[in-house]
Amino acid sequence: MMVFKNVKISDYNLVLDEIFKKNKSHKLFLLNGEIGSGKTTLIKSFLKRLLVKRGVSSPTFNIINEYSNDNNELFFHFDLYRIKSKNELIEIGFDEYINSGNYCFIEWPEISKVFIDKKFVNITLSLRDHFTRDIKVTSH
């Protein structure tokens, strides 16, 4: 487990350095935290680091956003906040996405855990104040 205290958004790249260093083979990232804790902002930093150039936004209404980089690698960003049942995940082909071998970033992942039977990184963001977060990272 890694814990980062009093992290500013401008320090996210330092946190990502450590996450990538310790989890080189992981491509599934579950992000937890209250509304406004910085889940989408951290995912934006992940995707920028993975060379995604297109603007990244929260898929709250779409449920999933798909991105690619110049190497034609695909990245999937889920926001499961509005998902109420496992059947809804089945309908969108959730298991196909997470088993595609591409990077997947999942906000509000609780309902999806029954589908996850592979290695993943769990990231919990806790709001300290408007400018800083505590970030806890565990690998499974």
N, CA and C atoms as an extended XYZ file, in Angstrom:
420
Properties=species:S:1:pos:R:3:atomname:S:1:resname:S:1:resid:I:1 pbc="F F F"
N         0.850       -1.181        0.000 N   MET     1
C         0.000        0.000        0.000 CA  MET     1
C         0.893        1.240        0.000 C   MET     1
N         0.450        2.230       -0.751 N   MET     2
C         1.128        3.527       -0.780 CA  MET     2
C         0.139        4.583       -0.310 C   MET     2
N         0.618        5.522        0.485 N   VAL     3
C        -0.215        6.626        0.949 CA  VAL     3
C         0.518        7.927        0.670 C   VAL     3
N        -0.186        8.842        0.033 N   PHE     4
C         0.357       10.163       -0.282 CA  PHE     4
C        -0.497       11.184        0.453 C   PHE     4
N         0.125       11.993        1.278 N   LYS     5
C        -0.603       12.973        2.101 CA  LYS     5
C        -0.434       14.379        1.541 C   LYS     5
N        -1.474       15.177        1.683 N   ASN     6
C        -1.441       16.598        1.304 CA  ASN     6
C        -0.993       16.817       -0.144 C   ASN     6
N        -1.559       16.054       -1.062 N   VAL     7
C        -1.175       16.129       -2.472 CA  VAL     7
C        -1.944       17.252       -3.164 C   VAL     7
N        -1.211       18.118       -3.834 N   LYS     8
C        -1.824       19.156       -4.665 CA  LYS     8
C        -1.994       18.594       -6.070 C   LYS     8
N        -2.931       19.133       -6.814 N   ILE     9
C        -3.137       18.680       -8.194 CA  ILE     9
C        -1.847       18.807       -8.992 C   ILE     9
N        -1.076       19.838       -8.726 N   SER    10
C         0.192       20.034       -9.441 CA  SER    10
C         1.208       18.936       -9.119 C   SER    10
N         0.958       18.150       -8.074 N   ASP    11
C         1.857       17.051       -7.696 CA  ASP    11
C         1.374       15.692       -8.199 C   ASP    11
N         0.276       15.661       -8.934 N   TYR    12
C        -0.259       14.381       -9.393 CA  TYR    12
C         0.760       13.583      -10.201 C   TYR    12
N         1.586       14.240      -10.996 N   ASN    13
C         2.564       13.496      -11.795 CA  ASN    13
C         3.556       12.739      -10.924 C   ASN    13
N         3.921       13.290       -9.774 N   LEU    14
C         4.815       12.582       -8.853 CA  LEU    14
C         4.130       11.335       -8.299 C   LEU    14
N         2.854       11.451       -7.990 N   VAL    15
C         2.083       10.304       -7.517 CA  VAL    15
C         1.988        9.256       -8.627 C   VAL    15
N         1.714        9.698       -9.847 N   LEU    16
C         1.611        8.763      -10.975 CA  LEU    16
C         2.925        8.044      -11.225 C   LEU    16
N         4.054        8.733      -11.051 N   ASP    17
C         5.360        8.075      -11.192 CA  ASP    17
C         5.426        6.843      -10.297 C   ASP    17
N         5.031        7.009       -9.052 N   GLU    18
C         5.080        5.906       -8.091 CA  GLU    18
C         4.061        4.821       -8.428 C   GLU    18
N         2.874        5.222       -8.810 N   ILE    19
C         1.843        4.233       -9.155 CA  ILE    19
C         2.298        3.387      -10.339 C   ILE    19
N         2.801        4.021      -11.390 N   PHE    20
C         3.247        3.269      -12.564 CA  PHE    20
C         4.471        2.413      -12.247 C   PHE    20
N         5.374        2.923      -11.434 N   LYS    21
C         6.582        2.181      -11.093 CA  LYS    21
C         6.238        0.884      -10.357 C   LYS    21
N         5.276        0.947       -9.468 N   LYS    22
C         4.921       -0.215       -8.638 CA  LYS    22
C         3.885       -1.134       -9.294 C   LYS    22
N         3.254       -0.682      -10.368 N   ASN    23
C         2.156       -1.445      -10.987 CA  ASN    23
C         2.311       -1.506      -12.498 C   ASN    23
N         3.482       -1.898      -12.955 N   LYS    24
C         3.786       -1.860      -14.390 CA  LYS    24
C         2.845       -2.705      -15.239 C   LYS    24
N         2.381       -3.813      -14.706 N   SER    25
C         1.544       -4.697      -15.530 CA  SER    25
C         0.044       -4.475      -15.322 C   SER    25
N        -0.319       -3.579      -14.437 N   HIS    26
C        -1.738       -3.323      -14.177 CA  HIS    26
C        -2.321       -2.360      -15.216 C   HIS    26
N        -3.523       -2.683      -15.668 N   LYS    27
C        -4.207       -1.795      -16.612 CA  LYS    27
C        -5.617       -1.440      -16.161 C   LYS    27
N        -5.976       -1.891      -14.987 N   LEU    28
C        -7.310       -1.642      -14.453 CA  LEU    28
C        -7.166       -0.832      -13.165 C   LEU    28
N        -7.777        0.360      -13.162 N   PHE    29
C        -7.654        1.284      -12.041 CA  PHE    29
C        -9.045        1.664      -11.544 C   PHE    29
N        -9.300        1.423      -10.259 N   LEU    30
C       -10.581        1.752       -9.645 CA  LEU    30
C       -10.380        2.986       -8.780 C   LEU    30
N       -11.180        4.017       -9.020 N   LEU    31
C       -11.030        5.274       -8.290 CA  LEU    31
C       -12.234        5.533       -7.407 C   LEU    31
N       -11.946        5.735       -6.137 N   ASN    32
C       -12.967        5.948       -5.121 CA  ASN    32
C       -12.771        7.312       -4.484 C   ASN    32
N       -13.856        7.879       -4.022 N   GLY    33
C       -13.792        9.160       -3.322 CA  GLY    33
C       -15.111        9.885       -3.479 C   GLY    33
N       -15.352       10.795       -2.569 N   GLU    34
C       -16.606       11.539       -2.625 CA  GLU    34
C       -16.644       12.446       -3.859 C   GLU    34
N       -17.805       12.977       -4.153 N   ILE    35
C       -17.945       13.924       -5.260 CA  ILE    35
C       -17.014       15.102       -5.003 C   ILE    35
N       -16.259       15.468       -6.028 N   GLY    36
C       -15.348       16.603       -5.906 CA  GLY    36
C       -13.990       16.269       -5.321 C   GLY    36
N       -13.713       14.977       -5.110 N   SER    37
C       -12.432       14.603       -4.508 CA  SER    37
C       -11.287       14.574       -5.511 C   SER    37
N       -11.594       14.617       -6.804 N   GLY    38
C       -10.534       14.686       -7.810 CA  GLY    38
C       -10.318       13.432       -8.629 C   GLY    38
N       -11.310       12.542       -8.660 N   LYS    39
C       -11.167       11.305       -9.426 CA  LYS    39
C       -10.948       11.588      -10.913 C   LYS    39
N       -11.810       12.399      -11.499 N   THR    40
C       -11.685       12.710      -12.928 CA  THR    40
C       -10.389       13.463      -13.206 C   THR    40
N       -10.009       14.360      -12.329 N   THR    41
C        -8.768       15.115      -12.523 CA  THR    41
C        -7.565       14.177      -12.510 C   THR    41
N        -7.567       13.194      -11.619 N   LEU    42
C        -6.466       12.231      -11.589 CA  LEU    42
C        -6.460       11.388      -12.864 C   LEU    42
N        -7.630       10.993      -13.341 N   ILE    43
C        -7.704       10.225      -14.592 CA  ILE    43
C        -7.191       11.066      -15.756 C   ILE    43
N        -7.512       12.349      -15.785 N   LYS    44
C        -6.963       13.234      -16.821 CA  LYS    44
C        -5.445       13.192      -16.802 C   LYS    44
N        -4.859       13.203      -15.617 N   SER    45
C        -3.401       13.142      -15.495 CA  SER    45
C        -2.866       11.800      -15.982 C   SER    45
N        -3.549       10.702      -15.633 N   PHE    46
C        -3.163        9.381      -16.137 CA  PHE    46
C        -3.146        9.392      -17.665 C   PHE    46
N        -4.247        9.853      -18.265 N   LEU    47
C        -4.386        9.794      -19.719 CA  LEU    47
C        -3.403       10.719      -20.423 C   LEU    47
N        -3.139       11.861      -19.849 N   LYS    48
C        -2.135       12.754      -20.429 CA  LYS    48
C        -0.774       12.068      -20.429 C   LYS    48
N        -0.470       11.391      -19.348 N   ARG    49
C         0.798       10.670      -19.238 CA  ARG    49
C         0.872        9.532      -20.262 C   ARG    49
N        -0.283        8.958      -20.593 N   LEU    50
C        -0.347        7.883      -21.583 CA  LEU    50
C        -0.514        8.429      -23.005 C   LEU    50
N        -0.271        9.721      -23.151 N   LEU    51
C        -0.203       10.415      -24.446 CA  LEU    51
C        -1.544       10.617      -25.134 C   LEU    51
N        -2.610       10.647      -24.361 N   VAL    52
C        -3.916       10.997      -24.921 CA  VAL    52
C        -3.962       12.511      -25.042 C   VAL    52
N        -4.248       12.988      -26.242 N   LYS    53
C        -4.240       14.432      -26.491 CA  LYS    53
C        -5.628       15.055      -26.431 C   LYS    53
N        -6.645       14.281      -26.765 N   ARG    54
C        -8.011       14.795      -26.771 CA  ARG    54
C        -8.453       15.146      -25.356 C   ARG    54
N        -9.261       16.164      -25.227 N   GLY    55
C        -9.753       16.568      -23.917 CA  GLY    55
C       -10.475       15.450      -23.197 C   GLY    55
N       -10.179       15.307      -21.934 N   VAL    56
C       -10.779       14.267      -21.107 CA  VAL    56
C       -11.863       14.906      -20.246 C   VAL    56
N       -13.025       14.275      -20.228 N   SER    57
C       -14.118       14.782      -19.394 CA  SER    57
C       -14.769       13.615      -18.667 C   SER    57
N       -15.512       13.931      -17.639 N   SER    58
C       -16.191       12.891      -16.876 CA  SER    58
C       -17.331       12.299      -17.703 C   SER    58
N       -17.402       10.969      -17.755 N   PRO    59
C       -18.495       10.331      -18.496 CA  PRO    59
C       -19.741       10.095      -17.643 C   PRO    59
N       -20.052       11.025      -16.760 N   THR    60
C       -21.184       10.850      -15.851 CA  THR    60
C       -22.469       10.522      -16.606 C   THR    60
N       -22.734       11.201      -17.701 N   PHE    61
C       -23.977       10.963      -18.436 CA  PHE    61
C       -23.818        9.880      -19.491 C   PHE    61
N       -22.638        9.751      -20.074 N   ASN    62
C       -22.387        8.722      -21.097 CA  ASN    62
C       -22.105        7.362      -20.471 C   ASN    62
N       -21.638        7.347      -19.242 N   ILE    63
C       -21.171        6.187      -18.489 CA  ILE    63
C       -19.766        5.780      -18.914 C   ILE    63
N       -19.453        5.853      -20.208 N   ILE    64
C       -18.111        5.500      -20.662 CA  ILE    64
C       -17.636        6.479      -21.729 C   ILE    64
N       -16.393        6.874      -21.616 N   ASN    65
C       -15.715        7.641      -22.666 CA  ASN    65
C       -14.540        6.818      -23.159 C   ASN    65
N       -14.337        6.843      -24.454 N   GLU    66
C       -13.227        6.118      -25.064 CA  GLU    66
C       -12.233        7.131      -25.610 C   GLU    66
N       -10.955        6.863      -25.364 N   TYR    67
C        -9.885        7.735      -25.840 CA  TYR    67
C        -8.843        6.890      -26.545 C   TYR    67
N        -8.027        7.542      -27.359 N   SER    68
C        -6.894        6.856      -27.985 CA  SER    68
C        -5.727        7.829      -28.047 C   SER    68
N        -4.547        7.264      -28.269 N   ASN    69
C        -3.370        8.110      -28.455 CA  ASN    69
C        -2.832        7.903      -29.870 C   ASN    69
N        -1.721        8.547      -30.186 N   ASP    70
C        -1.159        8.446      -31.536 CA  ASP    70
C        -0.638        7.049      -31.860 C   ASP    70
N        -0.481        6.203      -30.846 N   ASN    71
C        -0.052        4.819      -31.057 CA  ASN    71
C        -1.249        3.888      -31.247 C   ASN    71
N        -2.436        4.471      -31.385 N   ASN    72
C        -3.691        3.729      -31.543 CA  ASN    72
C        -4.014        2.824      -30.360 C   ASN    72
N        -3.494        3.159      -29.189 N   GLU    73
C        -3.880        2.450      -27.976 CA  GLU    73
C        -5.214        3.021      -27.506 C   GLU    73
N        -6.077        2.148      -27.004 N   LEU    74
C        -7.391        2.572      -26.517 CA  LEU    74
C        -7.395        2.640      -24.996 C   LEU    74
N        -8.168        3.581      -24.481 N   PHE    75
C        -8.314        3.788      -23.045 CA  PHE    75
C        -9.795        4.001      -22.763 C   PHE    75
N       -10.292        3.358      -21.715 N   PHE    76
C       -11.703        3.465      -21.375 CA  PHE    76
C       -11.849        4.094      -19.993 C   PHE    76
N       -12.741        5.070      -19.911 N   HIS    77
C       -12.980        5.818      -18.672 CA  HIS    77
C       -14.460        5.665      -18.335 C   HIS    77
N       -14.737        5.020      -17.213 N   PHE    78
C       -16.107        4.764      -16.776 CA  PHE    78
C       -16.458        5.643      -15.588 C   PHE    78
N       -17.698        6.091      -15.539 N   ASP    79
C       -18.257        6.720      -14.345 CA  ASP    79
C       -19.534        5.951      -14.040 C   ASP    79
N       -19.489        5.129      -13.006 N   LEU    80
C       -20.606        4.233      -12.699 CA  LEU    80
C       -21.542        4.794      -11.638 C   LEU    80
N       -21.461        6.077      -11.389 N   TYR    81
C       -22.269        6.720      -10.352 CA  TYR    81
C       -23.765        6.458      -10.541 C   TYR    81
N       -24.232        6.488      -11.781 N   ARG    82
C       -25.671        6.343      -12.049 CA  ARG    82
C       -26.109        4.898      -12.279 C   ARG    82
N       -25.166        3.968      -12.299 N   ILE    83
C       -25.502        2.561      -12.530 CA  ILE    83
C       -26.153        1.987      -11.272 C   ILE    83
N       -27.297        1.380      -11.440 N   LYS    84
C       -28.059        0.862      -10.299 CA  LYS    84
C       -28.042       -0.663      -10.188 C   LYS    84
N       -27.688       -1.359      -11.286 N   SER    85
C       -27.719       -2.822      -11.219 CA  SER    85
C       -26.600       -3.420      -12.067 C   SER    85
N       -26.261       -4.649      -11.733 N   LYS    86
C       -25.252       -5.383      -12.502 CA  LYS    86
C       -25.730       -5.603      -13.934 C   LYS    86
N       -27.047       -5.726      -14.117 N   ASN    87
C       -27.586       -5.923      -15.464 CA  ASN    87
C       -27.269       -4.748      -16.380 C   ASN    87
N       -27.245       -3.541      -15.824 N   GLU    88
C       -26.884       -2.375      -16.637 CA  GLU    88
C       -25.445       -2.493      -17.132 C   GLU    88
N       -24.564       -3.032      -16.299 N   LEU    89
C       -23.178       -3.234      -16.724 CA  LEU    89
C       -23.092       -4.300      -17.812 C   LEU    89
N       -23.885       -5.339      -17.670 N   ILE    90
C       -23.921       -6.385      -18.698 CA  ILE    90
C       -24.394       -5.797      -20.024 C   ILE    90
N       -25.424       -4.949      -19.974 N   GLU    91
C       -25.978       -4.345      -21.189 CA  GLU    91
C       -24.960       -3.490      -21.944 C   GLU    91
N       -24.063       -2.817      -21.232 N   ILE    92
C       -23.068       -1.981      -21.931 CA  ILE    92
C       -21.806       -2.767      -22.292 C   ILE    92
N       -21.786       -4.070      -21.979 N   GLY    93
C       -20.619       -4.886      -22.309 CA  GLY    93
C       -19.417       -4.607      -21.419 C   GLY    93
N       -19.679       -4.266      -20.167 N   PHE    94
C       -18.616       -3.882      -19.242 CA  PHE    94
C       -17.494       -4.916      -19.176 C   PHE    94
N       -17.860       -6.194      -19.072 N   ASP    95
C       -16.828       -7.229      -18.955 CA  ASP    95
C       -15.936       -7.293      -20.192 C   ASP    95
N       -16.478       -6.987      -21.361 N   GLU    96
C       -15.656       -6.969      -22.576 CA  GLU    96
C       -14.626       -5.849      -22.524 C   GLU    96
N       -15.038       -4.701      -22.021 N   TYR    97
C       -14.098       -3.585      -21.891 CA  TYR    97
C       -12.959       -3.933      -20.940 C   TYR    97
N       -13.308       -4.437      -19.745 N   ILE    98
C       -12.250       -4.659      -18.754 CA  ILE    98
C       -11.374       -5.859      -19.092 C   ILE    98
N       -11.838       -6.718      -19.989 N   ASN    99
C       -11.027       -7.855      -20.419 CA  ASN    99
C       -10.381       -7.631      -21.779 C   ASN    99
N       -10.431       -6.404      -22.279 N   SER   100
C        -9.899       -6.094      -23.610 CA  SER   100
C        -8.380       -5.978      -23.644 C   SER   100
N        -7.748       -5.867      -22.484 N   GLY   101
C        -6.300       -5.660      -22.447 CA  GLY   101
C        -5.910       -4.197      -22.527 C   GLY   101
N        -6.900       -3.318      -22.639 N   ASN   102
C        -6.649       -1.878      -22.676 CA  ASN   102
C        -6.757       -1.303      -21.264 C   ASN   102
N        -6.182       -0.118      -21.082 N   TYR   103
C        -6.316        0.564      -19.798 CA  TYR   103
C        -7.784        0.921      -19.555 C   TYR   103
N        -8.246        0.658      -18.342 N   CYS   104
C        -9.596        1.034      -17.924 CA  CYS   104
C        -9.506        1.777      -16.596 C   CYS   104
N       -10.181        2.908      -16.536 N   PHE   105
C       -10.239        3.731      -15.334 CA  PHE   105
C       -11.703        3.821      -14.928 C   PHE   105
N       -12.009        3.415      -13.701 N   ILE   106
C       -13.406        3.304      -13.282 CA  ILE   106
C       -13.657        4.157      -12.042 C   ILE   106
N       -14.525        5.158      -12.197 N   GLU   107
C       -14.972        5.956      -11.061 CA  GLU   107
C       -16.225        5.303      -10.485 C   GLU   107
N       -16.383        5.375       -9.179 N   TRP   108
C       -17.513        4.773       -8.469 CA  TRP   108
C       -17.603        3.276       -8.797 C   TRP   108
N       -16.556        2.493       -8.514 N   PRO   109
C       -16.465        1.113       -9.005 CA  PRO   109
C       -17.203        0.046       -8.201 C   PRO   109
N       -17.803        0.379       -7.075 N   GLU   110
C       -18.353       -0.644       -6.175 CA  GLU   110
C       -19.207       -1.693       -6.880 C   GLU   110
N       -20.147       -1.263       -7.692 N   ILE   111
C       -21.076       -2.203       -8.327 CA  ILE   111
C       -20.374       -3.112       -9.339 C   ILE   111
N       -19.199       -2.701       -9.808 N   SER   112
C       -18.498       -3.453      -10.851 CA  SER   112
C       -17.585       -4.545      -10.311 C   SER   112
N       -17.347       -4.569       -9.019 N   LYS   113
C       -16.333       -5.477       -8.470 CA  LYS   113
C       -16.650       -6.951       -8.694 C   LYS   113
N       -17.919       -7.303       -8.857 N   VAL   114
C       -18.264       -8.707       -9.115 CA  VAL   114
C       -17.748       -9.175      -10.475 C   VAL   114
N       -17.452       -8.244      -11.375 N   PHE   115
C       -16.958       -8.588      -12.705 CA  PHE   115
C       -15.431       -8.649      -12.758 C   PHE   115
N       -14.778       -8.201      -11.715 N   ILE   116
C       -13.320       -8.038      -11.764 CA  ILE   116
C       -12.642       -9.249      -11.141 C   ILE   116
N       -11.948       -9.993      -11.995 N   ASP   117
C       -11.231      -11.177      -11.533 CA  ASP   117
C        -9.777      -11.137      -11.994 C   ASP   117
N        -9.262       -9.928      -12.154 N   LYS   118
C        -7.884       -9.747      -12.603 CA  LYS   118
C        -7.221       -8.721      -11.711 C   LYS   118
N        -5.937       -8.518      -11.942 N   LYS   119
C        -5.197       -7.537      -11.156 CA  LYS   119
C        -5.772       -6.142      -11.372 C   LYS   119
N        -5.834       -5.385      -10.285 N   PHE   120
C        -6.284       -4.000      -10.399 CA  PHE   120
C        -5.610       -3.152       -9.334 C   PHE   120
N        -5.648       -1.863       -9.552 N   VAL   121
C        -5.128       -0.890       -8.596 CA  VAL   121
C        -6.320       -0.117       -8.053 C   VAL   121
N        -6.450       -0.102       -6.742 N   ASN   122
C        -7.522        0.638       -6.088 CA  ASN   122
C        -6.948        1.954       -5.565 C   ASN   122
N        -7.555        3.058       -5.970 N   ILE   123
C        -7.089        4.387       -5.570 CA  ILE   123
C        -8.232        5.094       -4.858 C   ILE   123
N        -7.960        5.539       -3.637 N   THR   124
C        -8.959        6.277       -2.868 CA  THR   124
C        -8.452        7.687       -2.627 C   THR   124
N        -9.247        8.659       -3.050 N   LEU   125
C        -8.908       10.066       -2.845 CA  LEU   125
C        -9.772       10.618       -1.720 C   LEU   125
N        -9.135       11.288       -0.783 N   SER   126
C        -9.843       11.927        0.330 CA  SER   126
C        -9.541       13.413        0.294 C   SER   126
N       -10.583       14.178        0.322 N   LEU   127
C       -10.469       15.635        0.268 CA  LEU   127
C       -10.000       16.162        1.621 C   LEU   127
N        -8.856       16.838        1.630 N   ARG   128
C        -8.386       17.497        2.862 CA  ARG   128
C        -8.936       18.914        2.916 C   ARG   128
N        -8.773       19.617        1.813 N   ASP   129
C        -9.336       20.956        1.664 CA  ASP   129
C        -9.486       21.196        0.162 C   ASP   129
N        -9.803       22.399       -0.221 N   HIS   130
C       -10.050       22.689       -1.638 CA  HIS   130
C        -8.824       22.420       -2.516 C   HIS   130
N        -7.637       22.479       -1.934 N   PHE   131
C        -6.412       22.393       -2.725 CA  PHE   131
C        -5.639       21.090       -2.571 C   PHE   131
N        -5.909       20.299       -1.534 N   THR   132
C        -5.098       19.104       -1.302 CA  THR   132
C        -5.956       17.868       -1.058 C   THR   132
N        -5.356       16.732       -1.374 N   ARG   133
C        -5.999       15.433       -1.214 CA  ARG   133
C        -5.030       14.489       -0.515 C   ARG   133
N        -5.563       13.470        0.128 N   ASP   134
C        -4.784       12.311        0.535 CA  ASP   134
C        -5.144       11.227       -0.473 C   ASP   134
N        -4.144       10.476       -0.901 N   ILE   135
C        -4.372        9.430       -1.898 CA  ILE   135
C        -3.804        8.124       -1.360 C   ILE   135
N        -4.657        7.107       -1.293 N   LYS   136
C        -4.240        5.775       -0.852 CA  LYS   136
C        -4.330        4.838       -2.053 C   LYS   136
N        -3.256        4.083       -2.282 N   VAL   137
C        -3.174        3.198       -3.440 CA  VAL   137
C        -2.866        1.786       -2.959 C   VAL   137
N        -3.713        0.834       -3.345 N   THR   138
C        -3.455       -0.568       -3.040 CA  THR   138
C        -3.553       -1.373       -4.329 C   THR   138
N        -2.669       -2.337       -4.456 N   SER   139
C        -2.662       -3.211       -5.638 CA  SER   139
C        -3.246       -4.559       -5.261 C   SER   139
N        -4.049       -5.084       -6.161 N   HIS   140
C        -4.691       -6.383       -5.927 CA  HIS   140
C        -4.436       -7.286       -7.118 C   HIS   140
